[in-house]
Short mmCIF file of C-alpha atoms and ligand atoms in Angstrom, two decimals:
data_model
loop_
_atom_site.label_atom_id
_atom_site.label_comp_id
_atom_site.label_asym_id
_atom_site.label_seq_id
_atom_site.Cartn_x
_atom_site.Cartn_y
_atom_site.Cartn_z
CA MET U 1432 124.45 144.10 120.10
CA ALA U 1433 121.46 143.70 122.51
CA LEU U 1434 118.90 140.12 121.94
CA GLN U 1435 116.13 141.20 120.15
CA SER U 1436 112.84 139.72 121.56
CA VAL U 1437 111.79 138.17 118.89
CA LEU U 1438 110.89 134.68 120.71
CA PRO U 1439 107.15 134.81 119.80
CA SER U 1440 107.24 135.43 116.54
CA THR U 1441 109.49 132.12 115.73
CA LEU U 1442 108.36 129.97 117.79
CA SER U 1443 106.71 127.29 115.91
CA GLN U 1444 102.89 126.30 115.45
CA SER U 1445 103.59 123.46 118.10
CA ALA U 1446 105.50 125.49 121.06
CA ALA U 1447 102.50 128.09 120.18
CA ILE U 1448 99.80 125.65 121.86
CA ASP U 1449 101.74 124.65 124.78
CA SER U 1450 103.09 128.40 125.74
CA HIS U 1451 100.63 128.50 128.09
CA GLY U 1452 99.94 125.14 129.52
CA ALA U 1453 98.62 122.16 129.82
CA GLU U 1454 94.93 123.39 130.95
CA TRP U 1455 95.32 126.26 127.49
CA ARG U 1456 96.74 123.47 125.48
CA ASP U 1457 93.87 121.04 125.75
CA TRP U 1458 91.10 124.35 125.76
CA VAL U 1459 92.23 124.94 121.87
CA PHE U 1460 92.26 121.49 121.07
CA THR U 1461 88.62 120.28 122.80
CA ASN U 1462 87.20 123.59 121.33
CA VAL U 1463 89.29 123.16 117.74
CA ARG U 1464 87.86 119.58 117.29
CA ALA U 1465 84.12 121.38 118.78
CA GLY U 1466 84.25 123.06 115.80
CA CYS U 1467 84.46 126.31 117.41
CA ASP U 1468 84.59 129.85 115.44
CA HIS U 1469 88.74 130.46 114.83
CA ALA U 1470 88.61 134.21 115.11
CA ASP U 1471 86.47 133.60 118.53
CA MET U 1472 88.65 130.60 120.28
CA ALA U 1473 91.87 133.75 119.60
CA GLU U 1474 89.71 136.67 121.44
CA ARG U 1475 88.73 134.86 123.82
CA MET U 1476 93.17 133.66 124.42
CA VAL U 1477 93.89 137.61 124.24
CA ALA U 1478 91.56 138.76 126.23
CA ALA U 1479 93.30 136.39 128.67
CA GLY U 1480 96.98 137.80 127.96
CA TRP U 1481 98.15 135.34 124.21
CA THR U 1482 99.17 137.54 122.04
CA ALA U 1483 97.12 137.68 118.59
CA GLN U 1484 99.86 135.85 116.82
CA MET U 1485 100.55 132.98 119.86
CA ALA U 1486 97.39 132.73 119.74
CA ALA U 1487 96.97 132.30 115.81
CA GLN U 1488 99.89 130.05 115.74
CA ALA U 1489 97.80 127.20 118.30
CA ILE U 1490 94.78 127.17 116.60
CA ALA U 1491 96.38 126.97 113.25
CA PHE U 1492 98.64 124.40 114.84
CA ALA U 1493 95.13 122.68 116.55
CA ALA U 1494 93.73 122.48 113.22
CA GLU U 1495 95.74 120.74 110.93
CA THR U 1496 97.13 118.19 113.22
CA ASP U 1497 96.04 114.43 113.81
CA GLU U 1498 97.60 114.32 117.09
CA HIS U 1499 96.12 115.15 120.32
CA PRO U 1500 97.84 114.32 123.37
CA GLY U 1501 96.55 113.41 126.10
CA ALA U 1502 93.15 114.28 125.25
CA LEU U 1503 90.61 111.79 125.16
CA CYS U 1504 87.42 112.17 121.94
CA ALA U 1505 84.23 111.12 123.44
CA ARG U 1506 82.21 108.61 121.75
CA PRO U 1507 79.08 106.15 121.80
CA GLU U 1508 79.20 102.99 123.99
CA LEU U 1509 79.02 100.64 121.29
CA PRO U 1510 76.02 97.24 123.21
CA VAL U 1511 77.56 94.42 124.63
CA ILE U 1512 77.08 91.41 123.11
CA GLY U 1513 73.42 90.09 124.12
CA VAL U 1514 69.99 90.41 123.88
CA SER U 1515 68.57 93.81 125.07
CA ASP U 1516 65.16 95.62 125.60
CA ILE U 1517 65.62 98.70 123.21
CA LYS U 1518 62.11 100.88 123.69
CA GLY U 1519 60.33 98.08 123.28
CA GLN U 1520 62.34 96.54 120.13
CA SER U 1521 64.04 93.17 120.72
CA VAL U 1522 67.88 93.75 119.61
CA ALA U 1523 70.37 91.23 119.70
CA VAL U 1524 73.97 91.76 119.16
CA THR U 1525 75.68 89.61 117.23
CA MET U 1526 79.30 90.78 116.66
CA ARG U 1527 81.31 93.19 118.52
CA LEU U 1528 85.03 94.27 117.71
CA ALA U 1529 87.24 95.79 120.59
CA ALA U 1530 89.70 98.17 118.09
CA PRO U 1531 88.03 100.39 115.82
CA ALA U 1532 85.01 99.14 117.96
CA ILE U 1533 82.52 97.31 115.28
CA ALA U 1534 79.26 95.78 116.78
CA VAL U 1535 76.51 94.61 114.87
CA CYS U 1536 72.91 94.40 115.94
CA GLU U 1537 70.02 92.17 114.51
CA ASN U 1538 66.18 93.77 114.37
CA VAL U 1539 67.26 97.10 115.36
CA PHE U 1540 64.84 97.58 112.96
CA SER U 1541 60.90 95.70 112.07
CA ALA U 1542 60.60 94.70 108.83
CA GLN U 1543 57.38 97.17 109.00
CA GLU U 1544 59.77 100.01 110.18
CA CYS U 1545 61.72 98.97 106.86
CA GLU U 1546 59.23 99.27 104.27
CA GLN U 1547 57.75 102.11 106.16
CA LEU U 1548 61.16 104.26 105.86
CA ILE U 1549 61.50 103.24 102.44
CA GLY U 1550 58.33 104.04 101.22
CA TYR U 1551 58.74 107.83 102.59
CA ALA U 1552 62.35 107.99 101.50
CA ARG U 1553 60.73 107.67 97.91
CA THR U 1554 57.73 110.03 98.85
CA ARG U 1555 60.69 112.86 99.52
CA GLY U 1556 62.68 111.95 96.62
CA LEU U 1557 65.78 110.18 95.59
CA ARG U 1558 69.28 112.13 94.13
CA ALA U 1559 73.26 111.12 92.56
CA SER U 1560 74.92 111.05 96.10
CA THR U 1561 77.58 113.48 97.08
CA VAL U 1562 81.51 112.73 98.93
CA VAL U 1563 82.92 115.57 100.64
CA ASP U 1564 86.03 116.81 98.86
CA GLU U 1565 89.12 116.58 100.74
CA THR U 1566 91.00 119.44 99.21
CA ASP U 1567 88.09 122.25 100.11
CA GLY U 1568 85.51 120.05 102.04
CA ARG U 1569 82.16 121.44 99.14
CA ALA U 1570 79.96 117.89 98.39
CA VAL U 1571 80.79 116.65 94.87
CA ALA U 1572 79.33 113.55 93.00
CA HIS U 1573 82.10 111.86 92.50
CA PRO U 1574 82.04 108.14 90.40
CA GLU U 1575 83.25 105.86 93.88
CA ARG U 1576 79.53 106.90 94.71
CA SER U 1577 77.25 106.17 92.94
CA SER U 1578 74.19 105.45 94.71
CA THR U 1579 70.85 107.67 94.99
CA GLY U 1580 69.93 109.28 98.22
CA VAL U 1581 68.09 111.67 100.54
CA MET U 1582 69.12 113.22 103.52
CA LEU U 1583 66.36 113.77 106.09
CA THR U 1584 65.76 116.45 109.17
CA ARG U 1585 66.18 115.44 112.74
CA ALA U 1586 62.31 113.91 113.96
CA GLU U 1587 61.11 114.85 110.71
CA THR U 1588 58.23 112.81 111.31
CA ASP U 1589 56.63 110.27 114.04
CA LEU U 1590 58.51 107.09 112.34
CA VAL U 1591 61.56 109.82 112.07
CA ALA U 1592 61.82 110.38 115.78
CA ARG U 1593 60.97 106.79 117.10
CA ILE U 1594 64.09 105.70 114.76
CA GLU U 1595 65.98 108.26 115.71
CA GLY U 1596 65.32 107.59 119.65
CA ARG U 1597 65.96 104.16 119.19
CA LEU U 1598 69.08 104.46 117.57
CA ALA U 1599 70.43 107.31 120.61
CA ALA U 1600 68.68 104.51 123.32
CA LEU U 1601 71.52 102.03 121.61
CA THR U 1602 74.92 103.80 121.93
CA SER U 1603 73.92 106.26 125.02
CA TRP U 1604 74.32 109.03 122.55
CA PRO U 1605 71.91 112.20 122.50
CA VAL U 1606 69.80 112.60 119.35
CA GLU U 1607 71.07 116.33 119.05
CA ASN U 1608 74.47 115.40 118.91
CA CYS U 1609 73.65 113.48 115.42
CA GLU U 1610 72.58 114.45 111.98
CA GLY U 1611 69.48 113.51 110.04
CA LEU U 1612 69.48 110.06 108.52
CA GLN U 1613 70.81 109.38 105.15
CA ILE U 1614 68.34 107.40 103.15
CA LEU U 1615 70.74 105.27 100.26
CA HIS U 1616 69.63 102.99 97.46
CA TYR U 1617 71.94 101.27 95.07
CA ALA U 1618 70.56 99.01 92.22
CA PRO U 1619 73.23 96.49 90.64
CA GLY U 1620 76.34 97.90 89.52
CA GLN U 1621 76.05 100.75 92.21
CA GLU U 1622 78.65 101.15 95.24
CA TYR U 1623 80.54 103.17 97.49
CA ARG U 1624 84.07 102.70 97.33
CA PRO U 1625 86.06 102.63 100.33
CA HIS U 1626 86.76 105.97 102.65
CA PHE U 1627 86.72 107.16 105.81
CA ASP U 1628 82.92 109.02 107.25
CA ALA U 1629 85.59 111.06 109.57
CA PHE U 1630 85.73 114.51 108.04
CA PRO U 1631 89.68 115.83 107.39
CA LEU U 1632 91.78 117.71 109.96
CA GLY U 1633 92.40 121.23 108.94
CA LYS U 1634 90.67 123.46 106.27
CA ALA U 1635 88.91 121.06 103.86
CA GLY U 1636 86.90 119.52 106.82
CA ASP U 1637 86.20 122.96 109.03
CA VAL U 1638 83.12 123.86 107.49
CA HIS U 1639 81.33 120.19 108.62
CA ARG U 1640 83.10 119.96 112.02
CA ALA U 1641 82.05 123.69 112.82
CA LYS U 1642 78.56 121.79 113.35
CA GLY U 1643 79.23 119.69 115.64
CA GLY U 1644 82.47 118.58 115.32
CA GLN U 1645 83.68 115.31 114.24
CA ARG U 1646 81.34 112.03 113.05
CA VAL U 1647 82.77 109.97 115.88
CA ASN U 1648 80.82 107.00 114.85
CA THR U 1649 78.74 105.50 111.86
CA ILE U 1650 75.74 103.18 111.90
CA LEU U 1651 74.43 101.97 109.33
CA VAL U 1652 71.08 99.92 108.58
CA TYR U 1653 70.04 97.66 106.07
CA LEU U 1654 66.44 97.88 105.18
CA ARG U 1655 66.25 96.42 101.99
CA SER U 1656 68.88 92.88 101.72
CA PRO U 1657 69.98 92.59 97.82
CA GLU U 1658 69.91 88.85 96.60
CA ARG U 1659 73.95 89.43 95.97
CA GLY U 1660 76.46 91.31 96.61
CA GLY U 1661 76.47 94.57 97.88
CA GLY U 1662 77.96 93.79 101.49
CA THR U 1663 79.85 96.44 103.96
CA VAL U 1664 83.31 96.17 103.71
CA PHE U 1665 86.53 97.07 105.71
CA PRO U 1666 89.64 96.76 103.80
CA ASN U 1667 91.85 97.10 106.51
CA LEU U 1668 90.27 94.50 108.14
CA GLY U 1669 90.05 92.16 105.81
CA LEU U 1670 86.35 92.33 106.61
CA THR U 1671 82.92 92.13 105.42
CA LEU U 1672 79.53 92.24 106.56
CA ARG U 1673 76.22 90.91 105.13
CA PRO U 1674 73.31 92.86 105.35
CA GLN U 1675 70.32 91.82 106.20
CA GLN U 1676 67.00 93.72 106.26
CA GLY U 1677 66.61 95.11 110.25
CA ALA U 1678 70.00 94.51 111.53
CA ALA U 1679 72.87 97.22 111.73
CA ILE U 1680 76.45 98.40 111.96
CA MET U 1681 77.78 100.60 114.33
CA PHE U 1682 81.96 101.49 114.31
CA HIS U 1683 83.58 104.18 115.47
CA ASN U 1684 85.09 106.00 113.18
CA VAL U 1685 88.19 108.04 115.47
CA ASP U 1686 89.61 106.84 118.32
CA ALA U 1687 90.59 107.93 121.47
CA ALA U 1688 92.60 110.41 121.07
CA GLY U 1689 90.07 112.44 118.26
CA LYS U 1690 92.27 110.31 115.47
CA ARG U 1691 90.52 108.82 112.31
CA ALA U 1692 91.22 105.35 112.69
CA ASN U 1693 92.33 103.78 109.81
CA GLU U 1694 90.93 100.60 110.42
CA ALA U 1695 87.58 102.62 109.99
CA LEU U 1696 88.44 103.06 106.30
CA HIS U 1697 85.41 100.80 105.06
CA GLY U 1698 82.53 100.88 101.44
CA GLY U 1699 80.15 99.46 100.34
CA GLU U 1700 80.44 96.65 97.93
CA ALA U 1701 78.32 96.76 94.27
CA VAL U 1702 75.39 95.33 94.30
CA GLN U 1703 74.69 92.35 91.90
CA ALA U 1704 71.72 91.17 91.85
CA GLY U 1705 68.76 92.96 93.39
CA GLU U 1706 68.34 96.32 95.52
CA LYS U 1707 70.08 97.41 98.38
CA ILE U 1708 68.33 100.47 100.21
CA VAL U 1709 70.12 101.23 103.44
CA LEU U 1710 70.29 103.92 106.37
CA THR U 1711 73.48 105.86 107.10
CA TYR U 1712 73.53 108.16 110.70
CA TRP U 1713 75.98 109.86 111.70
CA GLN U 1714 76.85 110.71 115.43
CA ARG U 1715 78.80 113.67 116.07
CA GLU U 1716 80.69 114.58 119.04
CA GLY U 1717 78.96 117.57 120.34
CA PRO U 1718 75.50 118.93 119.27
CA PHE U 1719 74.58 119.22 115.57
CA VAL U 1720 73.00 121.77 114.94
O1 PD2 A 2295 76.13 102.20 101.60
C1 PD2 A 2295 76.77 102.00 102.11
O2 PD2 A 2295 76.95 100.63 102.07
C2 PD2 A 2295 77.52 102.33 102.88
C3 PD2 A 2295 78.74 101.55 103.07
C4 PD2 A 2295 80.05 102.88 103.50
C5 PD2 A 2295 77.33 104.06 102.98
C6 PD2 A 2295 78.63 104.61 103.90
N1 PD2 A 2295 79.64 103.78 103.76
C7 PD2 A 2295 78.09 105.66 104.19
O3 PD2 A 2295 77.26 106.20 103.78
O4 PD2 A 2295 78.88 106.35 104.86
ZN1 ZN A 2296 80.50 105.81 105.05
#
């Protein structure tokens, strides 16, 4: 009996992504990670000679796997130990970890800037915080996150634009690749249990990664320190950092291959006395629109 030409339809997804060579494999991974529309990608691939089925399999594989062999994921370069002038502010980097990259920076904001941001956030109104549902990607209220907060838009005021410009200068990462500043308030008993800021790969994260790709780096700046509790914890590193007004901690959420870093699991411990107000800033792989 003659052999039937069934090879393309029976190739596994991982074979499909390798079927047109390394350059195409990297192209598929890079565009999926950057949040490009899958239908647009498939159209481009078919125009270049892929079958629609192979293109769909290759795209599905890149979207579902944690691995991106051989490709590097761009991440902000965190500052080195020492004191530097960052747009007129004398910032001291007092702690650095190599992997995942973590930096603690003091005096990123002045006390006056912290209070001005708090005042502005209050005029905007604080609402119950949400989390990204790991199965369908929706933003939902969750007992693991009991703070209230507000999300600002980029350059919403002169102060906000100045702050964004300073965080960009500190990490050499463009403001265009960043979400708006988020300001969170924690009263006694409120917390944010350990979680990842990087979006899940695959379907649940698609809608979020479609706008600018992965959250490659997180910056937290403490605007008001609680009297007790409220530390930022990294359970997989056995590390807890104390909130200190005007200080920032920043950390990579993904490794060099774009895979979610287990060590980047982090949380905000329950405040025991006083109030904690913190600013969160997420830096994406590409332009965030
Ligand atoms: O508010 C915090 O301490 C905190 C800790 C961990 C906030 C976030 N993550 C966040 O907003 O992702
Ligand atoms: Zn977080």
